[in-house]
Structure formats: structure tokens, C-alpha cells
């Protein structure tokens, strides 16, 4: 009996010795294949996410009105004006600048600026309208001239300089490419009426900036006599107290 048990035990050990290597090798191969699958899936998911990010539209920092066009009154041989409202809709300070395909016949006021979060302004665009050649229609000129508005996130309030965009080219984005549309001044349209309102508002803002700031400091009367408002109030208060004291006596 003892010998039989020993054999059984011995057989069991022998079987165990034969089984263990195969079981371990199977587990190892499964783990290796799983890790390879996970690695390939992670790589594929990361590549898919990068492709998806590249396909997503760039988040705009500015809101433009009009959003895709610049309207000009059609007056051949004259310098005409267009206007566009630019608003910073981001939570950071943003610099913007204009670019045009015809810098010799166009200029912008301002050509660029820095807007604080929520700030807006109306920019004016000036253009000289060439007389038509070979009976060319004014609407045929809209595809020849385009404007581009670039934006750049900046750290905070600072003076605008065009060099900002040269120093941070990788961070600058194209907000919008605006095509030019000419309007018939003899035919009233909503676009023409809106343009007139924006030009009037831009002119009023320009005149307001030209005015000197109001002086909120102390008033100067005569030769160096300075009257401080708070001091004057205190003197009146003390005088009133003295009068009330005399009345009570």
C-alpha cells in the first residue's frame, strides 16, 4: 500500500512537472498577446484622436459683423469706406490684424489692435475704386480683392505692435477671410443701411477718442489757489457745527 501511494504520489509529481511548463507558457503567451493588442489599440486610438483633433475647426477668438464679407459702396474713381465690428469673445486678451491682397489701394483704421475680453470696436477699411475696364461689371471685382483677419492670444493689456505676429507665428490663427462685395448706392438695401450706421458709429468713436480726457483732479482757481473738494466739504461741516452750537447756547 505504501508503495502504491508512493507511486501515485510520484506519478502525480511527474504529471505535475509535465503540466506546469505548458500552463505557464500558455499564460505567458496570452499575456504577451494581450499586451500587444492593448498597445496597438492605444496607438490606434491616439492616432484617431489626433486625426479627429486636426479635423475639428479652430475655436475662434473674435466675432465679426459682417462675418464673411466686406461691403463697399460702388463709386468708381473715389475712395470709399467699409466697416466691420470686431469683438473679443474669448476670456483672454487678443491681438488682431488685417491683411489684404491689395495693400497699395487699401488701408485699415486701425490696422490692428488688442482687445480685452468682451471688448469690441468698429474698424474702418478704405479702398480706392478703380474705374471699370472693358465694360467690366462691379460685381466681377468681388473675387479679386480679399481681406484676412488674424488673431493672436496675448498675456494681458499691452500696446499693439505688428511685430507680435512675427514673433509668435505658430500661435497666430486665421479668423476669417473676407471677400469684397460692392453695393449700388442708388438702390437702398439692408446691407447698405447697416454699413452707413456702422460708419457713423465708427466716426463718432474716433471723435470721442480725439477729445482730451476730463480733468478729475483738484480745481485751480486764480494764481495757484487749489481747492480740494473734500477739504471744502469739511470746512462747511465745521462751520455748520459752530452755528448750531451757538444756537443751542
mmCIF file of C-alpha atoms in Angstrom:
data_model
loop_
_atom_site.group_PDB
_atom_site.id
_atom_site.type_symbol
_atom_site.label_atom_id
_atom_site.label_comp_id
_atom_site.label_asym_id
_atom_site.label_seq_id
_atom_site.Cartn_x
_atom_site.Cartn_y
_atom_site.Cartn_z
ATOM 1 C CA UNK A 1 0.000 0.000 0.000
ATOM 2 C CA UNK A 2 2.765 2.274 0.884
ATOM 3 C CA UNK A 3 4.448 1.561 -2.401
ATOM 4 C CA UNK A 4 1.215 2.195 -4.311
ATOM 5 C CA UNK A 5 0.685 5.506 -2.577
ATOM 6 C CA UNK A 6 4.240 6.446 -3.233
ATOM 7 C CA UNK A 7 3.825 5.637 -6.888
ATOM 8 C CA UNK A 8 0.664 7.619 -7.025
ATOM 9 C CA UNK A 9 2.416 10.450 -5.369
ATOM 10 C CA UNK A 10 5.360 10.059 -7.638
ATOM 11 C CA UNK A 11 3.092 9.890 -10.700
ATOM 12 C CA UNK A 12 1.248 12.900 -9.508
ATOM 13 C CA UNK A 13 4.515 14.817 -9.182
ATOM 14 C CA UNK A 14 5.657 13.664 -12.565
ATOM 15 C CA UNK A 15 2.366 14.723 -14.140
ATOM 16 C CA UNK A 16 2.581 17.991 -12.320
ATOM 17 C CA UNK A 17 6.055 18.560 -13.646
ATOM 18 C CA UNK A 18 4.830 17.981 -17.145
ATOM 19 C CA UNK A 19 1.745 20.166 -16.791
ATOM 20 C CA UNK A 20 3.269 23.223 -15.199
ATOM 21 C CA UNK A 21 5.570 24.287 -18.062
ATOM 22 C CA UNK A 22 2.732 24.100 -20.579
ATOM 23 C CA UNK A 23 0.375 26.041 -18.346
ATOM 24 C CA UNK A 24 2.973 28.769 -17.691
ATOM 25 C CA UNK A 25 3.885 29.046 -21.335
ATOM 26 C CA UNK A 26 0.216 29.410 -22.265
ATOM 27 C CA UNK A 27 -0.313 32.157 -19.677
ATOM 28 C CA UNK A 28 2.815 33.980 -20.805
ATOM 29 C CA UNK A 29 1.808 33.844 -24.450
ATOM 30 C CA UNK A 30 -1.704 35.083 -23.615
ATOM 31 C CA UNK A 31 -0.309 37.981 -21.583
ATOM 32 C CA UNK A 32 2.078 38.888 -24.390
ATOM 33 C CA UNK A 33 -0.676 38.811 -26.995
ATOM 34 C CA UNK A 34 -2.980 40.872 -24.725
ATOM 35 C CA UNK A 35 -0.291 43.485 -24.161
ATOM 36 C CA UNK A 36 0.351 43.656 -27.891
ATOM 37 C CA UNK A 37 -3.359 44.102 -28.586
ATOM 38 C CA UNK A 38 -3.639 46.799 -25.913
ATOM 39 C CA UNK A 39 -0.564 48.564 -27.232
ATOM 40 C CA UNK A 40 -1.855 48.501 -30.788
ATOM 41 C CA UNK A 41 -5.304 49.667 -29.658
ATOM 42 C CA UNK A 42 -3.796 52.535 -27.654
ATOM 43 C CA UNK A 43 -1.649 53.543 -30.602
ATOM 44 C CA UNK A 44 -4.599 53.383 -32.962
ATOM 45 C CA UNK A 45 -6.832 55.339 -30.562
ATOM 46 C CA UNK A 46 -4.198 58.030 -30.106
ATOM 47 C CA UNK A 47 -3.737 58.322 -33.851
ATOM 48 C CA UNK A 48 -7.501 58.503 -34.335
ATOM 49 C CA UNK A 49 -7.800 61.202 -31.662
ATOM 50 C CA UNK A 50 -5.012 63.234 -33.253
ATOM 51 C CA UNK A 51 -6.713 62.968 -36.634
ATOM 52 C CA UNK A 52 -10.030 63.957 -35.057
ATOM 53 C CA UNK A 53 -8.422 66.996 -33.413
ATOM 54 C CA UNK A 54 -6.949 68.054 -36.719
ATOM 55 C CA UNK A 55 -10.364 67.820 -38.363
ATOM 56 C CA UNK A 56 -12.063 69.938 -35.701
ATOM 57 C CA UNK A 57 -12.458 73.623 -36.609
ATOM 58 C CA UNK A 58 -10.247 76.105 -34.809
ATOM 59 C CA UNK A 59 -12.048 77.797 -31.959
ATOM 60 C CA UNK A 60 -12.488 81.431 -32.910
ATOM 61 C CA UNK A 61 -11.479 84.219 -30.570
ATOM 62 C CA UNK A 62 -13.271 87.005 -32.435
ATOM 63 C CA UNK A 63 -16.814 87.601 -33.625
ATOM 64 C CA UNK A 64 -17.104 89.617 -36.814
ATOM 65 C CA UNK A 65 -20.058 91.592 -38.115
ATOM 66 C CA UNK A 66 -20.390 91.194 -41.097
ATOM 67 C CA UNK A 67 -18.979 87.715 -40.665
ATOM 68 C CA UNK A 68 -17.783 86.811 -44.172
ATOM 69 C CA UNK A 69 -17.968 89.881 -46.422
ATOM 70 C CA UNK A 70 -16.839 93.493 -46.600
ATOM 71 C CA UNK A 71 -19.381 95.769 -48.251
ATOM 72 C CA UNK A 72 -18.230 98.856 -50.171
ATOM 73 C CA UNK A 73 -20.378 101.422 -51.966
ATOM 74 C CA UNK A 74 -19.551 101.301 -55.637
ATOM 75 C CA UNK A 75 -18.290 104.748 -56.668
ATOM 76 C CA UNK A 76 -15.666 104.446 -59.429
ATOM 77 C CA UNK A 77 -12.747 106.861 -59.184
ATOM 78 C CA UNK A 78 -13.379 107.596 -55.484
ATOM 79 C CA UNK A 79 -12.104 106.404 -52.148
ATOM 80 C CA UNK A 80 -14.884 104.533 -50.383
ATOM 81 C CA UNK A 81 -15.214 103.029 -46.931
ATOM 82 C CA UNK A 82 -16.392 99.800 -45.391
ATOM 83 C CA UNK A 83 -16.792 98.894 -41.722
ATOM 84 C CA UNK A 84 -16.687 95.762 -39.624
ATOM 85 C CA UNK A 85 -17.338 95.225 -35.931
ATOM 86 C CA UNK A 86 -14.749 93.056 -34.178
ATOM 87 C CA UNK A 87 -15.487 91.636 -30.726
ATOM 88 C CA UNK A 88 -13.257 89.548 -28.484
ATOM 89 C CA UNK A 89 -15.380 86.585 -27.345
ATOM 90 C CA UNK A 90 -12.568 84.783 -25.513
ATOM 91 C CA UNK A 91 -11.510 85.019 -21.861
ATOM 92 C CA UNK A 92 -8.062 86.386 -22.720
ATOM 93 C CA UNK A 93 -6.634 89.497 -24.318
ATOM 94 C CA UNK A 94 -6.452 89.047 -28.083
ATOM 95 C CA UNK A 95 -4.487 90.920 -30.728
ATOM 96 C CA UNK A 96 -5.808 91.131 -34.278
ATOM 97 C CA UNK A 97 -4.512 92.488 -37.540
ATOM 98 C CA UNK A 98 -5.689 92.974 -41.116
ATOM 99 C CA UNK A 99 -4.058 91.613 -44.239
ATOM 100 C CA UNK A 100 -5.140 92.359 -47.797
ATOM 101 C CA UNK A 101 -4.306 91.264 -51.306
ATOM 102 C CA UNK A 102 -4.192 94.921 -52.425
ATOM 103 C CA UNK A 103 -2.115 96.869 -49.886
ATOM 104 C CA UNK A 104 -1.464 99.729 -52.342
ATOM 105 C CA UNK A 105 -5.116 100.639 -52.817
ATOM 106 C CA UNK A 106 -6.447 99.753 -49.335
ATOM 107 C CA UNK A 107 -5.702 100.648 -45.756
ATOM 108 C CA UNK A 108 -7.386 99.878 -42.456
ATOM 109 C CA UNK A 109 -8.088 102.001 -39.383
ATOM 110 C CA UNK A 110 -6.898 100.606 -37.098
ATOM 111 C CA UNK A 111 -4.685 98.082 -38.928
ATOM 112 C CA UNK A 112 -4.562 96.081 -35.707
ATOM 113 C CA UNK A 113 -5.284 96.346 -32.005
ATOM 114 C CA UNK A 114 -5.502 94.441 -28.736
ATOM 115 C CA UNK A 115 -8.943 93.753 -27.313
ATOM 116 C CA UNK A 116 -9.655 92.835 -23.723
ATOM 117 C CA UNK A 117 -12.214 90.066 -23.014
ATOM 118 C CA UNK A 118 -15.632 91.219 -24.207
ATOM 119 C CA UNK A 119 -14.297 94.423 -25.787
ATOM 120 C CA UNK A 120 -15.333 95.396 -29.301
ATOM 121 C CA UNK A 121 -14.612 98.098 -31.840
ATOM 122 C CA UNK A 122 -15.603 99.049 -35.360
ATOM 123 C CA UNK A 123 -12.721 99.021 -37.813
ATOM 124 C CA UNK A 124 -12.921 101.103 -40.972
ATOM 125 C CA UNK A 125 -11.499 99.910 -44.282
ATOM 126 C CA UNK A 126 -10.644 102.418 -47.010
ATOM 127 C CA UNK A 127 -10.373 101.483 -50.664
ATOM 128 C CA UNK A 128 -9.904 103.364 -53.914
ATOM 129 C CA UNK A 129 -12.348 102.041 -56.513
ATOM 130 C CA UNK A 130 -10.770 101.758 -59.928
ATOM 131 C CA UNK A 131 -12.960 102.705 -62.907
ATOM 132 C CA UNK A 132 -14.179 99.629 -64.772
ATOM 133 C CA UNK A 133 -12.214 98.389 -67.752
ATOM 134 C CA UNK A 134 -13.682 96.794 -70.875
ATOM 135 C CA UNK A 135 -17.228 97.246 -69.592
ATOM 136 C CA UNK A 136 -16.428 95.203 -66.515
ATOM 137 C CA UNK A 137 -19.288 94.926 -64.060
ATOM 138 C CA UNK A 138 -18.706 95.969 -60.446
ATOM 139 C CA UNK A 139 -19.803 92.573 -59.142
ATOM 140 C CA UNK A 140 -16.995 90.949 -61.133
ATOM 141 C CA UNK A 141 -14.442 92.667 -58.880
ATOM 142 C CA UNK A 142 -15.518 90.966 -55.665
ATOM 143 C CA UNK A 143 -13.303 87.905 -56.223
ATOM 144 C CA UNK A 144 -10.179 89.946 -56.958
ATOM 145 C CA UNK A 145 -9.823 91.564 -53.550
ATOM 146 C CA UNK A 146 -9.835 89.800 -50.213
ATOM 147 C CA UNK A 147 -9.061 90.667 -46.630
ATOM 148 C CA UNK A 148 -7.763 88.369 -43.938
ATOM 149 C CA UNK A 149 -8.162 88.901 -40.194
ATOM 150 C CA UNK A 150 -5.566 87.204 -37.979
ATOM 151 C CA UNK A 151 -5.786 86.787 -34.213
ATOM 152 C CA UNK A 152 -3.234 86.080 -31.504
ATOM 153 C CA UNK A 153 -3.700 85.416 -27.804
ATOM 154 C CA UNK A 154 -1.558 87.734 -25.653
ATOM 155 C CA UNK A 155 -0.721 87.712 -21.952
ATOM 156 C CA UNK A 156 -2.512 90.895 -20.975
ATOM 157 C CA UNK A 157 -3.040 94.569 -21.678
ATOM 158 C CA UNK A 158 -0.191 95.997 -23.752
ATOM 159 C CA UNK A 159 0.468 98.307 -26.667
ATOM 160 C CA UNK A 160 -0.237 96.802 -30.065
ATOM 161 C CA UNK A 161 2.698 96.193 -32.381
ATOM 162 C CA UNK A 162 2.690 94.278 -35.694
ATOM 163 C CA UNK A 163 5.848 92.502 -34.564
ATOM 164 C CA UNK A 164 3.742 90.464 -32.126
ATOM 165 C CA UNK A 165 2.567 88.300 -35.010
ATOM 166 C CA UNK A 166 6.099 87.890 -36.371
ATOM 167 C CA UNK A 167 7.402 86.751 -33.002
ATOM 168 C CA UNK A 168 4.605 84.218 -32.433
ATOM 169 C CA UNK A 169 3.744 82.922 -35.890
ATOM 170 C CA UNK A 170 2.867 79.454 -34.622
ATOM 171 C CA UNK A 171 0.243 80.847 -32.236
ATOM 172 C CA UNK A 172 -1.485 83.131 -34.758
ATOM 173 C CA UNK A 173 -4.644 81.831 -36.403
ATOM 174 C CA UNK A 174 -6.735 82.968 -39.345
ATOM 175 C CA UNK A 175 -10.079 84.168 -38.029
ATOM 176 C CA UNK A 176 -11.727 84.816 -41.361
ATOM 177 C CA UNK A 177 -11.045 85.597 -44.999
ATOM 178 C CA UNK A 178 -13.438 88.327 -46.108
ATOM 179 C CA UNK A 179 -14.385 88.821 -49.713
ATOM 180 C CA UNK A 180 -15.382 92.209 -51.078
ATOM 181 C CA UNK A 181 -18.878 92.969 -52.303
ATOM 182 C CA UNK A 182 -19.805 96.265 -53.962
ATOM 183 C CA UNK A 183 -23.188 97.867 -53.293
ATOM 184 C CA UNK A 184 -25.187 100.053 -55.636
ATOM 185 C CA UNK A 185 -25.584 103.385 -53.829
ATOM 186 C CA UNK A 186 -28.690 104.209 -55.866
ATOM 187 C CA UNK A 187 -30.538 101.115 -54.694
ATOM 188 C CA UNK A 188 -31.168 101.019 -50.927
ATOM 189 C CA UNK A 189 -30.600 97.616 -49.353
ATOM 190 C CA UNK A 190 -30.355 96.392 -45.718
ATOM 191 C CA UNK A 191 -26.617 95.857 -46.207
ATOM 192 C CA UNK A 192 -26.141 99.446 -47.371
ATOM 193 C CA UNK A 193 -28.170 100.872 -44.474
ATOM 194 C CA UNK A 194 -26.220 98.776 -41.983
ATOM 195 C CA UNK A 195 -22.957 99.967 -43.498
ATOM 196 C CA UNK A 196 -23.999 103.601 -43.077
ATOM 197 C CA UNK A 197 -24.854 103.012 -39.398
ATOM 198 C CA UNK A 198 -21.540 101.309 -38.694
ATOM 199 C CA UNK A 199 -19.561 104.056 -40.441
ATOM 200 C CA UNK A 200 -21.385 106.716 -38.404
ATOM 201 C CA UNK A 201 -20.681 104.812 -35.197
ATOM 202 C CA UNK A 202 -17.003 104.414 -36.115
ATOM 203 C CA UNK A 203 -16.713 108.144 -36.859
ATOM 204 C CA UNK A 204 -18.334 109.035 -33.522
ATOM 205 C CA UNK A 205 -15.933 106.738 -31.673
ATOM 206 C CA UNK A 206 -12.986 108.348 -33.461
ATOM 207 C CA UNK A 207 -14.123 111.850 -32.489
ATOM 208 C CA UNK A 208 -14.584 110.732 -28.887
ATOM 209 C CA UNK A 209 -11.003 109.438 -28.767
ATOM 210 C CA UNK A 210 -9.717 112.778 -30.079
ATOM 211 C CA UNK A 211 -11.223 114.710 -27.167
ATOM 212 C CA UNK A 212 -8.855 115.364 -24.252
ATOM 213 C CA UNK A 213 -9.704 113.400 -21.110
ATOM 214 C CA UNK A 214 -11.718 115.197 -18.490
ATOM 215 C CA UNK A 215 -9.697 116.580 -15.595
ATOM 216 C CA UNK A 216 -10.928 114.955 -12.384
ATOM 217 C CA UNK A 217 -8.171 116.365 -10.173
ATOM 218 C CA UNK A 218 -8.263 119.396 -7.891
ATOM 219 C CA UNK A 219 -9.575 122.653 -9.290
ATOM 220 C CA UNK A 220 -7.135 125.513 -9.768
ATOM 221 C CA UNK A 221 -8.564 128.977 -9.346
ATOM 222 C CA UNK A 222 -6.528 132.157 -9.757
ATOM 223 C CA UNK A 223 -2.812 132.037 -9.155
ATOM 224 C CA UNK A 224 -2.100 128.629 -7.665
ATOM 225 C CA UNK A 225 -5.127 128.577 -5.332
ATOM 226 C CA UNK A 226 -6.023 124.891 -5.020
ATOM 227 C CA UNK A 227 -9.404 123.907 -3.640
ATOM 228 C CA UNK A 228 -9.764 120.335 -2.540
ATOM 229 C CA UNK A 229 -13.365 119.198 -2.686
ATOM 230 C CA UNK A 230 -13.138 117.117 0.476
ATOM 231 C CA UNK A 231 -11.433 119.930 2.344
ATOM 232 C CA UNK A 232 -14.154 122.335 1.271
ATOM 233 C CA UNK A 233 -16.844 119.943 2.480
ATOM 234 C CA UNK A 234 -15.155 119.577 5.841
ATOM 235 C CA UNK A 235 -14.904 123.343 6.275
ATOM 236 C CA UNK A 236 -18.601 123.734 5.541
ATOM 237 C CA UNK A 237 -19.413 120.970 8.003
ATOM 238 C CA UNK A 238 -17.347 122.596 10.780
ATOM 239 C CA UNK A 239 -18.931 125.977 10.091
ATOM 240 C CA UNK A 240 -22.384 124.439 10.340
ATOM 241 C CA UNK A 241 -21.464 122.782 13.628
ATOM 242 C CA UNK A 242 -20.326 126.109 15.049
ATOM 243 C CA UNK A 243 -23.590 127.770 14.049
ATOM 244 C CA UNK A 244 -25.641 125.001 15.632
ATOM 245 C CA UNK A 245 -23.540 125.288 18.812
ATOM 246 C CA UNK A 246 -24.205 128.979 19.049
ATOM 247 C CA UNK A 247 -27.925 128.466 18.541
ATOM 248 C CA UNK A 248 -28.075 125.941 21.372
ATOM 249 C CA UNK A 249 -26.400 128.411 23.747
#
